[in-house]
Amino acid sequence: MTEGIRIETVLKHVVDISCHRDQSLLDISLLTAIQNLTGTKWVRMLEITLTQKDMLVHARAWVENDRVIILNEYSPTKQIQRPLSHFAILAAAIEQGLPTVKDSAPDGMQTLWIPIWNNKTAVACLEFAQAAPITKQIVCVLEGLLQVYRNFQNILDYSERDTLTGLLNRKTFDSNLSKVLSFRDVDTPSKTPSERRHADVPKQHWLAVIDIDHFKRINDKFGHLYGDEVLILIANLMLSSFRTVDRIFRFGGEEFVVLLRSTTLEEAHMVAERFRVAVETHTFPQVGSVTVSIGFAGIHASDSPVDILGHADQALYYAKNNGRNLVVHYEALLESGVLQKEVAANSVEFF
């Protein structure tokens, strides 16, 4: 890195980091600032996902030789996930709770990892590499920029969360659905022949609308305090039933929406059914038994957000009008002739 970084340059990057309202753009602004200030050829943001069996690592954004690459959860490009154990030195550092860790490769490449923590769990990691030794000045620059990034990320995360349940709020739904639609049906020539052969079972994104059955009765009989407790417990059951790659939103009241990331129809139905059963078999304090109705539909690039929500909503209302405590697939209703393609007159207007 050149001596004497101009304060104007640093402030420009700090302003750029703090002006974004999107996680992907926030990542790229940080990585671009690091490359510009240090002269490194590449720097990456790794995401660390905790599963029931392991901790998995994949790159969600990186800058290499001025080329910007984003791999978010809706990208059609395959994300290569590796167990954290694949990064032995990083894994040891996370286990010990170390703030930074360095590694030197036989070819002279120097790598620095800075884990990003949420409480005591590593949720991401900045990976910085260059051929020259990593000096204390570089580490200081990285840690300073990363602190600005984390502070603003916390503000961004707080603004996107429902205050009662901690789920994503309604205002963040539009941007998430827009990302899904922008990536749908995009050709991905990077797929290998093996991946294309295994693409026979179609995968896509899905939208599910969830409604707590007879929630007004719960509020009327037990009061809003117990009603709020039911909402919180439902949110917790959603987090444990749906996958970490899915996005869960509280739309307000007793309504929730889930964006299910790239999966088959069978898997989407299975995940929704797993949540329905989890609610049905859970004992809610004072209230006792609670059930939910779920309608879900496929997300297609040719459909508008209103159409997609309307499709899932029609499936939900079919479940509501046919006994409740059901998972209903919109396209299946069309195929059976129960519903027509047009949006139902009694469909709830989300916008």
mmCIF file of N, CA and C in Angstrom, residues 20-32 45 47 60-63 68-75 149 153 156 160 179 183:
data_model
loop_
_atom_site.group_PDB
_atom_site.id
_atom_site.type_symbol
_atom_site.label_atom_id
_atom_site.label_comp_id
_atom_site.label_asym_id
_atom_site.label_seq_id
_atom_site.Cartn_x
_atom_site.Cartn_y
_atom_site.Cartn_z
ATOM 1 N N HIS A 20 -25.761 2.832 1.329
ATOM 2 C CA HIS A 20 -26.507 1.741 0.708
ATOM 3 C C HIS A 20 -27.603 1.208 1.625
ATOM 4 N N ARG A 21 -28.660 0.717 0.995
ATOM 5 C CA ARG A 21 -29.776 0.102 1.715
ATOM 6 C C ARG A 21 -29.972 -1.346 1.281
ATOM 7 N N ASP A 22 -28.916 -1.937 0.728
ATOM 8 C CA ASP A 22 -28.972 -3.298 0.219
ATOM 9 C C ASP A 22 -27.703 -4.030 0.648
ATOM 10 N N GLN A 23 -27.853 -5.268 1.150
ATOM 11 C CA GLN A 23 -26.708 -5.994 1.690
ATOM 12 C C GLN A 23 -25.648 -6.255 0.631
ATOM 13 N N SER A 24 -26.063 -6.640 -0.575
ATOM 14 C CA SER A 24 -25.096 -6.927 -1.636
ATOM 15 C C SER A 24 -24.286 -5.680 -2.000
ATOM 16 N N LEU A 25 -24.963 -4.544 -2.144
ATOM 17 C CA LEU A 25 -24.268 -3.302 -2.466
ATOM 18 C C LEU A 25 -23.372 -2.853 -1.317
ATOM 19 N N LEU A 26 -23.809 -3.115 -0.096
ATOM 20 C CA LEU A 26 -22.994 -2.792 1.075
ATOM 21 C C LEU A 26 -21.709 -3.622 1.063
ATOM 22 N N ASP A 27 -21.834 -4.913 0.738
ATOM 23 C CA ASP A 27 -20.654 -5.781 0.632
ATOM 24 C C ASP A 27 -19.681 -5.251 -0.417
ATOM 25 N N ILE A 28 -20.214 -4.937 -1.608
ATOM 26 C CA ILE A 28 -19.360 -4.503 -2.708
ATOM 27 C C ILE A 28 -18.676 -3.174 -2.403
ATOM 28 N N SER A 29 -19.384 -2.252 -1.757
ATOM 29 C CA SER A 29 -18.772 -0.967 -1.425
ATOM 30 C C SER A 29 -17.602 -1.160 -0.463
ATOM 31 N N LEU A 30 -17.746 -2.089 0.483
ATOM 32 C CA LEU A 30 -16.650 -2.389 1.412
ATOM 33 C C LEU A 30 -15.465 -2.994 0.671
ATOM 34 N N LEU A 31 -15.728 -4.002 -0.162
ATOM 35 C CA LEU A 31 -14.644 -4.694 -0.864
ATOM 36 C C LEU A 31 -13.943 -3.776 -1.854
ATOM 37 N N THR A 32 -14.707 -2.925 -2.535
ATOM 38 C CA THR A 32 -14.120 -1.976 -3.475
ATOM 39 C C THR A 32 -13.229 -0.979 -2.750
ATOM 40 N N MET A 45 -15.982 -11.509 0.531
ATOM 41 C CA MET A 45 -16.816 -11.616 1.719
ATOM 42 C C MET A 45 -17.388 -13.027 1.724
ATOM 43 N N GLU A 47 -19.702 -15.994 3.453
ATOM 44 C CA GLU A 47 -20.843 -16.204 4.343
ATOM 45 C C GLU A 47 -20.704 -17.548 5.028
ATOM 46 N N ARG A 60 -20.017 -14.791 -0.995
ATOM 47 C CA ARG A 60 -21.243 -14.129 -1.430
ATOM 48 C C ARG A 60 -20.946 -12.875 -2.246
ATOM 49 N N ALA A 61 -19.717 -12.364 -2.166
ATOM 50 C CA ALA A 61 -19.309 -11.220 -2.981
ATOM 51 C C ALA A 61 -17.789 -11.130 -2.991
ATOM 52 N N TRP A 62 -17.217 -10.727 -4.133
ATOM 53 C CA TRP A 62 -15.782 -10.466 -4.146
ATOM 54 C C TRP A 62 -15.424 -9.514 -5.280
ATOM 55 N N VAL A 63 -14.255 -8.874 -5.111
ATOM 56 C CA VAL A 63 -13.708 -7.974 -6.110
ATOM 57 C C VAL A 63 -12.336 -8.515 -6.494
ATOM 58 N N VAL A 68 -16.237 -6.948 -10.290
ATOM 59 C CA VAL A 68 -17.146 -7.109 -9.159
ATOM 60 C C VAL A 68 -18.050 -8.303 -9.404
ATOM 61 N N ILE A 69 -18.133 -9.204 -8.436
ATOM 62 C CA ILE A 69 -18.956 -10.409 -8.549
ATOM 63 C C ILE A 69 -19.841 -10.518 -7.321
ATOM 64 N N ILE A 70 -21.139 -10.697 -7.550
ATOM 65 C CA ILE A 70 -22.092 -10.851 -6.457
ATOM 66 C C ILE A 70 -22.778 -12.201 -6.588
ATOM 67 N N LEU A 71 -22.796 -12.949 -5.508
ATOM 68 C CA LEU A 71 -23.535 -14.210 -5.465
ATOM 69 C C LEU A 71 -24.462 -14.161 -4.265
ATOM 70 N N ASN A 72 -25.666 -13.623 -4.459
ATOM 71 C CA ASN A 72 -26.597 -13.655 -3.337
ATOM 72 C C ASN A 72 -27.459 -14.903 -3.422
ATOM 73 N N GLU A 73 -28.402 -15.021 -2.498
ATOM 74 C CA GLU A 73 -29.160 -16.266 -2.387
ATOM 75 C C GLU A 73 -30.063 -16.545 -3.575
ATOM 76 N N TYR A 74 -30.306 -15.517 -4.424
ATOM 77 C CA TYR A 74 -31.194 -15.701 -5.564
ATOM 78 C C TYR A 74 -30.446 -15.808 -6.885
ATOM 79 N N SER A 75 -29.121 -15.738 -6.832
ATOM 80 C CA SER A 75 -28.334 -15.790 -8.055
ATOM 81 C C SER A 75 -28.449 -17.147 -8.725
ATOM 82 N N TYR A 149 -18.522 -0.728 8.394
ATOM 83 C CA TYR A 149 -19.443 -1.643 7.707
ATOM 84 C C TYR A 149 -20.385 -2.326 8.692
ATOM 85 N N GLN A 153 -24.312 -1.960 9.019
ATOM 86 C CA GLN A 153 -25.066 -3.202 8.798
ATOM 87 C C GLN A 153 -26.058 -3.419 9.937
ATOM 88 N N LEU A 156 -28.923 -1.100 9.339
ATOM 89 C CA LEU A 156 -29.712 -1.610 8.222
ATOM 90 C C LEU A 156 -30.553 -2.805 8.651
ATOM 91 N N GLU A 160 -34.839 -3.293 8.964
ATOM 92 C CA GLU A 160 -35.505 -4.295 8.134
ATOM 93 C C GLU A 160 -36.273 -5.330 8.959
ATOM 94 N N LYS A 179 -35.301 -9.113 -6.516
ATOM 95 C CA LYS A 179 -34.080 -9.882 -6.769
ATOM 96 C C LYS A 179 -34.404 -11.249 -7.343
ATOM 97 N N PHE A 183 -33.395 -12.586 -11.323
ATOM 98 C CA PHE A 183 -32.521 -13.722 -11.558
ATOM 99 C C PHE A 183 -33.232 -14.921 -12.160
#
